């Protein structure tokens, strides 16, 4: 009875997809069609990512605000990073980069848009703290510079940008070294940002810590987990995400061909949504409860984390994993979309207030980008 | 006596140009030089557009705020759309696109700039509501995405952008379908925007409805029109705009060659100014009276309407009118100018205040763009 | 004793570098290695620029706010302009343009970043007046349009942008004339801006004139200079800057080759920092004293002055000095970097407040740009 009400709650629905996990494994073992494997394993990622998020939160709750905050932000995008590491290993550099950009776009446009739309329905306007939001969207401006300059570098050097149809592209070592140097700057800034948000300006991001950090747990009335249980669950979730990711990544190329979509579209839209699904749902839920500070924090903060932590981490890892280092050179769609999305994020956070129509506009931008990406692959 | 004072008033001066209407028809019939026909018919558009605006306002005044607002925004850019439809029919796709971009630029830079400059002279600063202004400049960000992504699409697909010297260019059907899909998203968002501004957030845009919606009528002391008179006048104005537009469009190619200007320059500067002249004058007048809310609303709102309603409508119509569908692929000047103008619009509306120098800067940007367009054609 | 404490003060340290001035002259006369000449003369520019700044301030102080303000802004970037004039004469157009962009980037990112970082350490947040800051960053938007449109013009005309490895490039006369016309618009706007900041809206920029305009003089307890002494010192400083500039510019090509850096990197990073060093130090000092209004004014105001006064002045001069007129066509790195930097400047000034982390992010952007420029030259 309690299980049933949990499964039908806002926090619990991802676990309805648990049966997809063994199904994906079986389909993979019996060599089913790549399309079936892809979509079932994509569905299977969602509950494992949700469990990972839950376990991280419980552990963070037990660890006090300092370490807890660190855990929360470090593991916040762990599922996306795990999927990307498997894709890196399989040499699918363009899928990795597409999923990074897709996560940034998805957070700014789809998640924040849906939050503002759903939260704004029936309300005149919703308010959030401009200072915290602006500090995070400023990180996106830095990210935009870091993600765009190597592309300009290659345009001028004459090698051009990768095409949406590419799977992997070996750039000269100078731009690989530039990418590495830029990645180190981004990670150093990210670490300074942790110092900022967890230490010197903690109050800015946690005006109301108890309510803010566990949007679901208290509301659903669940009991807090012990540290031991949290760590075991985190480990189980990590392994499960890994298994699902390997199956997912192994089927991408064939599945893309099968359904007639490009790997670029799969990476930038499908993989990006799957990796963030559980977490995104939380943003919409809290927005509906008029906690827009938290919704903006999740969406803009998550996109900043992808850009300043996940992307440089994957560049570093690419020097050890996969066929050759991955340069931070994005294709033209990705460069254009990320600049425009960052402009939009800055506009939206500058105001400190939102309406349903503003949310709808963000969703419309996401649809326009999605349509362009869809036509790009055909 | 009353007629004379009306003609010399801020609202009445366009009607001084009425004699140009029959003159344009006569010049066209006797086959005068294209240059003469072009400039006389361009002048003839101004009073017909002014009459159209007046009749719409009177009708809106009679219809109550809901329907009235709908009428006002729907017919607000009717003259531009009618001119563009005739140009579409004549196969002048590049002139159509140039006049769309020119209207957006003209509203953001020329109209708002002149309003802020004239309004700010002798005043320390002028204030306007940031929330309403921001909601409209957010629409411009969506428009920027929609107007830029198809250009990136064609740059990557290898067909390139149209050149300023082109008259029409037949793009592959994939980008035509992409344009159609993007146009439908824009129109759906525009309809949602009507719901927003006319229904759920009506107060935001009409804080003081009686004073705001009829800047001229009351001030000039004219009697309100009956519904019948309004509809008859609207019909007469519509036919007159159509006749002038057909003559104007028919002379563009030859006139451009005659005066040594490119069709691109004619479209982006001359046609855009002519189609908006009467309405723009109103913005400057109300700014001088320190009603900056209304001036910002007219200029930014009008540019958003061009982007989200007129542009997609013309894409839709191009599937039925003219030689082949018109793709939303703009040339490099248009893409660059519209991105920069949208950035500027966002900056300006974010502040919620203006000075004469800010107006002068917007005018300077318009001049720089105009100079670039002028040199582009030679 | 007093001299010693002055030399070790925030205002006095540049004069420790005075011995580099005669050393540079000697090295140049005996034909030492270009690398030595370059770095010694670069160091020698710093005290001469500092003296020039001090003499201007003293003269301004004696002349009353109107003329004084005019003197301050006109001579504010005199050292950069003098260096650029010598480079123009030597035909190093790309170095001139690189140093202009480098000054804009350096002011927005390095100076403002260091000010916000150093000023923000140990403080929760620092506040500054949004209205004055926004008026200046709006000038940067105009500058961005003026610096970008000629590049689009040449991209479309098919001649392409200059490459980072170029020394000088002769563009067709149409884009030279376009550059001239744009330069005249910028200078006219700049003059209007002087009217704005020195006359109609003087209070906006000098809320506390006595304290604001002389950050160093009073604090260090030095005696005010007489008008005669100020003018003599200004003349001496001008001649010294000229001598150092000629030596510096004469050694750039060979020194760049010697140290294995591109002339582009030398221009955009090294020359830009040297020309602004003394003045920049002041911005950081006042930021530490929590006078953020002044720090923002120095950094954003100085970058706006470079764009709207120094750049067009050099275009005008290029019609009389050097091999052929200099077109306002920047290379791809410069165009990309300046657009992104202007976006960042607008974001930062829109808020009206800063933290150490925001400063660090600006510094990180500067490092990312610097890395890209460094790799571009190799």
Tab-separated table of N, CA, C and O in Angstrom, chain B residues 120 123-125 130 163-164 331-333 336-337 340 343-344 346-347 350-351 353 355-358 360-361 364-365 367-369 371-373 375-378, chain C residues 130-131 134-135 137-139 141-142 144-146 148-150 152-153 156 174 177-178 181-182 185 189 192-193 195-196 200-201 204 339 342-343 346 349-350:
chain	number	residue	atom	x	y	z
B	120	UNK	N	13.979	62.059	-23.927
B	120	UNK	CA	14.941	62.297	-22.848
B	120	UNK	C	15.517	63.696	-22.811
B	120	UNK	O	16.109	64.099	-21.808
B	123	UNK	N	15.155	66.028	-19.836
B	123	UNK	CA	14.753	65.250	-18.670
B	123	UNK	C	15.961	64.501	-18.132
B	123	UNK	O	16.846	64.111	-18.885
B	124	UNK	N	15.964	64.246	-16.837
B	124	UNK	CA	17.091	63.520	-16.252
B	124	UNK	C	17.059	62.067	-16.695
B	124	UNK	O	18.042	61.525	-17.183
B	125	UNK	N	15.951	61.409	-16.482
B	125	UNK	CA	15.772	60.051	-16.987
B	125	UNK	C	14.292	59.754	-17.098
B	125	UNK	O	13.475	60.380	-16.446
B	130	UNK	N	9.798	47.446	-16.247
B	130	UNK	CA	10.716	46.428	-16.745
B	130	UNK	C	10.026	45.106	-17.055
B	130	UNK	O	10.426	44.400	-17.981
B	163	UNK	N	23.047	35.926	-50.850
B	163	UNK	CA	23.889	37.119	-50.871
B	163	UNK	C	23.014	38.363	-50.934
B	163	UNK	O	21.869	38.298	-51.386
B	164	UNK	N	23.539	39.511	-50.481
B	164	UNK	CA	22.739	40.742	-50.519
B	164	UNK	C	22.288	41.087	-51.938
B	164	UNK	O	21.290	41.766	-52.131
B	331	UNK	N	20.416	36.457	-45.028
B	331	UNK	CA	21.816	36.656	-45.396
B	331	UNK	C	22.653	37.064	-44.175
B	331	UNK	O	22.129	37.341	-43.097
B	332	UNK	N	23.967	37.069	-44.358
B	332	UNK	CA	24.878	37.267	-43.233
B	332	UNK	C	24.686	38.591	-42.517
B	332	UNK	O	24.767	38.658	-41.285
B	333	UNK	N	24.404	39.656	-43.265
B	333	UNK	CA	24.165	40.960	-42.632
B	333	UNK	C	22.935	40.893	-41.731
B	333	UNK	O	22.916	41.436	-40.626
B	336	UNK	N	23.656	38.735	-38.556
B	336	UNK	CA	24.495	39.466	-37.611
B	336	UNK	C	23.757	40.622	-36.986
B	336	UNK	O	23.794	40.819	-35.760
B	337	UNK	N	23.049	41.394	-37.816
B	337	UNK	CA	22.363	42.585	-37.309
B	337	UNK	C	21.264	42.221	-36.332
B	337	UNK	O	21.078	42.890	-35.308
B	340	UNK	N	22.696	41.157	-32.877
B	340	UNK	CA	23.189	42.313	-32.131
B	340	UNK	C	22.040	43.200	-31.658
B	340	UNK	O	22.049	43.706	-30.533
B	343	UNK	N	20.366	41.633	-28.687
B	343	UNK	CA	21.193	41.858	-27.497
B	343	UNK	C	20.976	43.264	-26.951
B	343	UNK	O	20.852	43.479	-25.738
B	344	UNK	N	20.922	44.227	-27.855
B	344	UNK	CA	20.730	45.618	-27.446
B	344	UNK	C	19.351	45.821	-26.834
B	344	UNK	O	19.205	46.474	-25.799
B	346	UNK	N	17.551	43.685	-25.311
B	346	UNK	CA	17.525	43.088	-23.979
B	346	UNK	C	18.227	43.966	-22.960
B	346	UNK	O	17.775	44.109	-21.824
B	347	UNK	N	19.348	44.527	-23.372
B	347	UNK	CA	20.067	45.413	-22.454
B	347	UNK	C	19.199	46.610	-22.087
B	347	UNK	O	19.078	46.983	-20.916
B	350	UNK	N	16.138	45.769	-19.926
B	350	UNK	CA	16.493	45.278	-18.599
B	350	UNK	C	16.613	46.396	-17.580
B	350	UNK	O	16.473	46.169	-16.380
B	351	UNK	N	16.939	47.574	-18.053
B	351	UNK	CA	17.196	48.664	-17.128
B	351	UNK	C	15.931	49.304	-16.596
B	351	UNK	O	15.863	49.715	-15.450
B	353	UNK	N	14.879	52.140	-17.539
B	353	UNK	CA	15.005	53.592	-17.576
B	353	UNK	C	15.830	53.992	-18.794
B	353	UNK	O	16.592	53.188	-19.330
B	355	UNK	N	17.780	57.518	-21.114
B	355	UNK	CA	18.220	58.915	-21.188
B	355	UNK	C	18.351	59.297	-22.659
B	355	UNK	O	18.306	58.423	-23.529
B	356	UNK	N	18.546	60.564	-22.933
B	356	UNK	CA	18.687	60.975	-24.335
B	356	UNK	C	19.914	60.321	-24.968
B	356	UNK	O	19.912	59.997	-26.161
B	357	UNK	N	20.968	60.093	-24.182
B	357	UNK	CA	22.191	59.532	-24.754
B	357	UNK	C	21.993	58.072	-25.154
B	357	UNK	O	22.518	57.606	-26.162
B	358	UNK	N	21.201	57.360	-24.350
B	358	UNK	CA	20.896	55.982	-24.712
B	358	UNK	C	20.137	55.953	-26.044
B	358	UNK	O	20.406	55.104	-26.899
B	360	UNK	N	20.365	58.191	-28.399
B	360	UNK	CA	21.329	58.542	-29.448
B	360	UNK	C	22.186	57.340	-29.820
B	360	UNK	O	22.514	57.135	-31.000
B	361	UNK	N	22.548	56.533	-28.833
B	361	UNK	CA	23.355	55.346	-29.126
B	361	UNK	C	22.598	54.358	-30.009
B	361	UNK	O	23.172	53.773	-30.930
B	364	UNK	N	22.727	55.648	-33.372
B	364	UNK	CA	24.058	55.451	-33.951
B	364	UNK	C	24.219	54.022	-34.459
B	364	UNK	O	24.809	53.783	-35.523
B	365	UNK	N	23.694	53.049	-33.699
B	365	UNK	CA	23.753	51.654	-34.156
B	365	UNK	C	22.993	51.505	-35.473
B	365	UNK	O	23.463	50.857	-36.411
B	367	UNK	N	22.482	53.785	-37.715
B	367	UNK	CA	23.266	54.416	-38.774
B	367	UNK	C	24.424	53.505	-39.206
B	367	UNK	O	24.689	53.344	-40.404
B	368	UNK	N	25.110	52.893	-38.225
B	368	UNK	CA	26.217	51.987	-38.571
B	368	UNK	C	25.706	50.822	-39.417
B	368	UNK	O	26.306	50.468	-40.445
B	369	UNK	N	24.567	50.247	-39.011
B	369	UNK	CA	23.993	49.152	-39.795
B	369	UNK	C	23.600	49.649	-41.183
B	369	UNK	O	23.874	48.997	-42.193
B	371	UNK	N	24.812	52.128	-42.906
B	371	UNK	CA	26.021	52.351	-43.720
B	371	UNK	C	26.544	51.022	-44.267
B	371	UNK	O	26.910	50.928	-45.447
B	372	UNK	N	26.577	50.008	-43.397
B	372	UNK	CA	27.059	48.700	-43.851
B	372	UNK	C	26.178	48.159	-44.972
B	372	UNK	O	26.676	47.649	-45.979
B	373	UNK	N	24.861	48.290	-44.801
B	373	UNK	CA	23.948	47.798	-45.821
B	373	UNK	C	24.121	48.593	-47.118
B	373	UNK	O	24.003	48.044	-48.216
B	375	UNK	N	26.894	50.110	-48.245
B	375	UNK	CA	28.115	49.691	-48.923
B	375	UNK	C	27.986	48.267	-49.471
B	375	UNK	O	28.630	47.923	-50.457
B	376	UNK	N	27.138	47.455	-48.822
B	376	UNK	CA	26.976	46.068	-49.247
B	376	UNK	C	26.398	45.983	-50.648
B	376	UNK	O	26.649	45.026	-51.380
B	377	UNK	N	25.611	46.993	-51.011
B	377	UNK	CA	24.909	46.892	-52.275
B	377	UNK	C	25.704	47.427	-53.451
B	377	UNK	O	25.314	47.238	-54.603
B	378	UNK	N	26.787	48.133	-53.167
B	378	UNK	CA	27.469	48.805	-54.270
B	378	UNK	C	28.606	47.961	-54.832
B	378	UNK	O	28.993	46.972	-54.251
C	130	UNK	N	24.131	50.975	-10.872
C	130	UNK	CA	23.816	50.309	-12.132
C	130	UNK	C	23.635	51.293	-13.276
C	130	UNK	O	23.972	50.982	-14.428
C	131	UNK	N	23.069	52.452	-13.003
C	131	UNK	CA	22.720	53.365	-14.093
C	131	UNK	C	23.965	53.854	-14.820
C	131	UNK	O	24.050	53.798	-16.050
C	134	UNK	N	25.636	50.905	-16.614
C	134	UNK	CA	24.888	50.472	-17.791
C	134	UNK	C	25.049	51.440	-18.955
C	134	UNK	O	25.118	51.020	-20.113
C	135	UNK	N	25.088	52.722	-18.654
C	135	UNK	CA	25.252	53.702	-19.722
C	135	UNK	C	26.567	53.463	-20.453
C	135	UNK	O	26.663	53.631	-21.667
C	137	UNK	N	28.278	50.430	-20.464
C	137	UNK	CA	28.324	49.154	-21.175
C	137	UNK	C	27.421	49.195	-22.401
C	137	UNK	O	27.619	48.423	-23.347
C	138	UNK	N	26.447	50.114	-22.425
C	138	UNK	CA	25.659	50.291	-23.650
C	138	UNK	C	26.553	50.801	-24.782
C	138	UNK	O	26.386	50.414	-25.942
C	139	UNK	N	27.526	51.648	-24.430
C	139	UNK	CA	28.485	52.103	-25.455
C	139	UNK	C	29.244	50.917	-26.041
C	139	UNK	O	29.588	50.908	-27.217
C	141	UNK	N	28.054	47.966	-26.509
C	141	UNK	CA	27.191	47.295	-27.482
C	141	UNK	C	27.285	47.993	-28.833
C	141	UNK	O	27.370	47.340	-29.885
C	142	UNK	N	27.238	49.326	-28.815
C	142	UNK	CA	27.435	50.079	-30.059
C	142	UNK	C	28.785	49.732	-30.670
C	142	UNK	O	28.898	49.477	-31.882
C	144	UNK	N	30.471	47.016	-30.302
C	144	UNK	CA	30.457	45.659	-30.848
C	144	UNK	C	29.875	45.649	-32.257
C	144	UNK	O	30.412	44.991	-33.157
C	145	UNK	N	28.778	46.393	-32.448
C	145	UNK	CA	28.179	46.467	-33.786
C	145	UNK	C	29.185	47.047	-34.779
C	145	UNK	O	29.397	46.517	-35.876
C	146	UNK	N	29.840	48.136	-34.370
C	146	UNK	CA	30.759	48.825	-35.276
C	146	UNK	C	31.991	47.978	-35.586
C	146	UNK	O	32.554	48.069	-36.680
C	148	UNK	N	32.035	44.644	-35.572
C	148	UNK	CA	31.670	43.345	-36.144
C	148	UNK	C	31.146	43.476	-37.573
C	148	UNK	O	31.463	42.654	-38.434
C	149	UNK	N	30.353	44.516	-37.844
C	149	UNK	CA	29.708	44.602	-39.161
C	149	UNK	C	30.716	44.645	-40.319
C	149	UNK	O	30.504	43.979	-41.339
C	150	UNK	N	31.819	45.425	-40.223
C	150	UNK	CA	32.774	45.381	-41.341
C	150	UNK	C	33.371	43.976	-41.559
C	150	UNK	O	33.688	43.609	-42.688
C	152	UNK	N	31.696	41.135	-41.071
C	152	UNK	CA	30.659	40.433	-41.836
C	152	UNK	C	30.705	40.883	-43.288
C	152	UNK	O	30.582	40.075	-44.219
C	153	UNK	N	30.895	42.180	-43.489
C	153	UNK	CA	30.991	42.737	-44.841
C	153	UNK	C	32.055	42.019	-45.657
C	153	UNK	O	31.820	41.593	-46.797
C	156	UNK	N	31.302	38.321	-46.424
C	156	UNK	CA	30.343	38.173	-47.520
C	156	UNK	C	30.975	38.577	-48.845
C	156	UNK	O	30.749	37.943	-49.879
C	174	UNK	N	36.293	49.977	-50.795
C	174	UNK	CA	34.923	50.110	-50.272
C	174	UNK	C	34.874	49.891	-48.764
C	174	UNK	O	34.228	50.630	-48.034
C	177	UNK	N	36.351	52.812	-46.939
C	177	UNK	CA	35.425	53.935	-46.818
C	177	UNK	C	34.328	53.640	-45.801
C	177	UNK	O	33.909	54.517	-45.044
C	178	UNK	N	33.865	52.382	-45.787
C	178	UNK	CA	32.886	51.984	-44.778
C	178	UNK	C	33.477	52.189	-43.381
C	178	UNK	O	32.820	52.725	-42.479
C	181	UNK	N	33.483	55.834	-42.496
C	181	UNK	CA	32.139	56.316	-42.150
C	181	UNK	C	31.733	55.837	-40.761
C	181	UNK	O	31.204	56.605	-39.949
C	182	UNK	N	32.002	54.558	-40.481
C	182	UNK	CA	31.669	54.022	-39.153
C	182	UNK	C	32.466	54.743	-38.073
C	182	UNK	O	31.940	55.079	-37.003
C	185	UNK	N	30.875	58.019	-37.225
C	185	UNK	CA	29.684	57.838	-36.379
C	185	UNK	C	30.095	57.573	-34.929
C	185	UNK	O	29.530	58.136	-33.990
C	189	UNK	N	29.313	59.954	-31.690
C	189	UNK	CA	28.631	59.423	-30.505
C	189	UNK	C	29.475	59.645	-29.265
C	189	UNK	O	28.962	59.968	-28.189
C	192	UNK	N	29.050	63.140	-28.151
C	192	UNK	CA	27.764	63.272	-27.465
C	192	UNK	C	27.851	62.683	-26.068
C	192	UNK	O	27.255	63.205	-25.121
C	193	UNK	N	28.618	61.598	-25.942
C	193	UNK	CA	28.794	60.974	-24.631
C	193	UNK	C	29.522	61.888	-23.659
C	193	UNK	O	29.225	61.904	-22.460
C	195	UNK	N	29.306	65.164	-23.723
C	195	UNK	CA	28.262	66.104	-23.348
C	195	UNK	C	27.387	65.515	-22.254
C	195	UNK	O	26.993	66.186	-21.291
C	196	UNK	N	27.099	64.220	-22.413
C	196	UNK	CA	26.244	63.514	-21.452
C	196	UNK	C	26.915	63.412	-20.086
C	196	UNK	O	26.329	63.763	-19.062
C	200	UNK	N	25.118	67.196	-19.201
C	200	UNK	CA	23.715	66.986	-18.823
C	200	UNK	C	23.537	66.007	-17.670
C	200	UNK	O	22.584	66.111	-16.919
C	201	UNK	N	24.432	65.002	-17.559
C	201	UNK	CA	24.261	64.014	-16.489
C	201	UNK	C	25.524	63.897	-15.639
C	201	UNK	O	25.919	62.798	-15.247
C	204	UNK	N	25.625	61.916	-12.344
C	204	UNK	CA	25.577	60.456	-12.421
C	204	UNK	C	26.962	59.852	-12.281
C	204	UNK	O	27.157	58.812	-11.657
C	339	UNK	N	32.730	40.140	-28.921
C	339	UNK	CA	31.289	39.932	-28.723
C	339	UNK	C	31.026	39.288	-27.368
C	339	UNK	O	30.177	39.728	-26.591
C	342	UNK	N	31.700	41.720	-24.490
C	342	UNK	CA	30.650	42.733	-24.335
C	342	UNK	C	29.413	42.126	-23.675
C	342	UNK	O	28.783	42.748	-22.808
C	343	UNK	N	29.076	40.873	-24.064
C	343	UNK	CA	27.975	40.174	-23.389
C	343	UNK	C	28.250	40.076	-21.895
C	343	UNK	O	27.364	40.282	-21.053
C	346	UNK	N	27.958	43.441	-20.088
C	346	UNK	CA	26.563	43.808	-19.877
C	346	UNK	C	25.943	43.033	-18.735
C	346	UNK	O	25.191	43.585	-17.927
C	349	UNK	N	27.478	44.448	-15.364
C	349	UNK	CA	27.047	45.780	-14.949
C	349	UNK	C	25.549	45.847	-14.692
C	349	UNK	O	25.083	46.732	-13.990
C	350	UNK	N	24.798	44.906	-15.273
C	350	UNK	CA	23.360	44.889	-15.047
C	350	UNK	C	23.002	44.615	-13.607
C	350	UNK	O	21.937	44.995	-13.128
